[in-house]
Amino acid sequence: MKSIRQTIKDKGANVLNVYFTAGHPTLESTPDIISLLAKCGADLIELGMPYSDPLADGPTIQKSSETALRNGQTTRHLFEQVRSARKQCSIPVILMGYYNQMLQYGIPEFLQEAHAAGIQGLIIPDMPMDVYERDYKKLFENNEIEISFLITPMTSEERIHQADRLSSAFVYIVSQSSITGKQGGISEKQIEYFQKIKNMKLASPSLIGFGIHDKESRSIANEYSQGAIVGSAFIRALDGKGELAEKVSNFMEQL
Amino acid sequence: MTNTFSYHVSESGFYGEFGGAFIPEMLYANVEEIRTKYLDIISEPAFQEEFNHLLRDYVGRPSPLYRAETLSRKYGANIYLKREDLNHTGAHKINNTIGQILLAKRLGKKRIIAETGAGQHGVATATVCALMGLECIVYMGAVDIVRQAPNVARMQMLGASVVPAESGSKTLKDATNEAIRDWINNAETTHYIIGSAIGPHPYPDMVTRFQAIVSEEIQWQLKEKTGKDHPDYVIACVGGGSNAAGAFYHFLHDDRVRLILAEAAGKGIDSGHSAATSILGTKGIIHGCMTLLMQTSDGQIVEPYSLSAGLDYPGIGPMHAHLIKSGRASVYAATDDEAMMAVIELSRSEGIIPALETAHALAILDKMTFKKDENVVISLSGRGDKDLNTYIKYLEDHQIPL
């Protein structure tokens, strides 16, 4: 199966990474949503591991996490869901979760199981870069699990270079200093920040996320990086009425 | 390597295996700014002068160290109460908010946010914001807003906005989540005054330093009264642990002093309705630090229970986790009922109505034995005015005559 890095390289531009919370709206829907997204043109899937205390997430992802946990979603389910999706499609899957969830599973076991289930990458927003480099980098590489680190408008240049060096999948450009799910236009200040990152000519590809929710914001993300990450907007679409397949294809069309 | 010989925070922000800063990048710049500046700022003579002046003339320090005669007779030892309940705003919390507001001003922040459980930290934050003319937003669990209504009114009276946290269990943990999210959204303008010895490094150490005045005073006050500069025991209740951290600080490396923590057992440790973190908790991450916390095997944080809104936190400060794991501190747990009995006893035998949190520290006296002439200091961390509704209802429900 193709790596995340290779998938982005091959496409070169306009990459679309779609996020949703595993186990939302139902446990059974997760493998179907993965393959529907793949069929409708997503390049990468970012699967959220629902967490009781998602510090960096806004109300939409918080609510979807609560639903998923109420549905009984666990880390073990998640591996099963990806395994099941793998029977239908080969789109790269990235897990996004909080450090504590992986810590309690056991990091070596988690990486092994993730790889065995057909997962390509991880995003762990609250795992410090130096902890990764010191304790886990080798382990990730041995299990062929790629990682992405986040940068924000407040990240220093030194740390941007560190994130660039350590991200084996892509650098995750957080579009603004905020939690997930903010709607509204992209400001001049944000454009300046995107331009600054673009001018740095990072060695890793980068994708822009947080607040990307329509054609306009997506095209800006495409202009300043290799593509966009869409999350809360898709979850809101899933929460709407109608057949799952229809909701996914309608959402992808208006993006 | 774990340094078991120091109970202070290490250069890298750890207490043994606990502590650190496990935060998303969105918070990194803010926390880093505090980490690189806090020690310099708080050691400036001008800062120290302003801090000490406010503690003395505004808070009313030193708080008295009072020998409780009835309790001393009952337990056969010298029981001293460190009267933090007599501070302005009624608890130890104000020591930390004075320190942090002075820090926030020096960092050029215009907006202050805080989380609160019982409301004492919220009131203490609203108070210093009013004093300094800074905007104040306090996050409080929707459940706690109901059980601590008098403190909500006090915060509003002081000009603060109280924002209900409607997520999760709608208590202290969720209020903390909401405050952190606000901080992510308003990183440049805002300082987050964490009220307990929790959170990412350097918060546990910073809060502990601002609360350390409590043990500093105990040292000289006890010397004045007994000729000894150290007690045999210091007892404090623990939720996140700022009160205990302050009461212990100057005795951490003095082996003659036994450090005792009182946790909230709720309806009983094995009842499924408890907040006894040191017994029910396992190592993990909560609110940016590695510590002991109540969680499922899948790493989901469990909602704790205590009748007391200030102790139902699923974690414990990382310094305390280290003190417990290394054997330096011992933990006893008191149930809701035991704490309530202690409230009634102190009210009627000493004429002091303690906060429900504080009552847990009094309740564990029954589980301990002391030698004659031993000096026992209990941190009387807060007064019970805010809990009167809870107390009256409890007495009625249990048909205890008023």
PDB file of C-alpha atoms in Angstrom, chain A residues 8 30 37 82 128 165 170 207 214 217 226 239 250:
ATOM      1  CA  ILE A   8       0.839  13.475  -1.630  1.00  0.00           C
ATOM      2  CA  THR A  30     -17.138   3.959   9.898  1.00  0.00           C
ATOM      3  CA  LEU A  37     -14.949   9.107   0.764  1.00  0.00           C
ATOM      4  CA  VAL A  82     -10.079   0.013   9.387  1.00  0.00           C
ATOM      5  CA  PRO A 128       5.787  16.776  22.287  1.00  0.00           C
ATOM      6  CA  ARG A 165      12.322  17.437   9.977  1.00  0.00           C
ATOM      7  CA  PHE A 170       3.263  15.916   6.090  1.00  0.00           C
ATOM      8  CA  LEU A 207      -1.549  20.484   4.276  1.00  0.00           C
ATOM      9  CA  ASP A 214     -16.012  25.227   1.547  1.00  0.00           C
ATOM     10  CA  SER A 217     -11.249  28.123   1.863  1.00  0.00           C
ATOM     11  CA  GLN A 226      -0.250  20.681  -1.173  1.00  0.00           C
ATOM     12  CA  ASP A 239     -25.240  14.892  11.100  1.00  0.00           C
ATOM     13  CA  ASN A 250     -23.194  15.858  -1.760  1.00  0.00           C
TER      14      ASN A 250
END
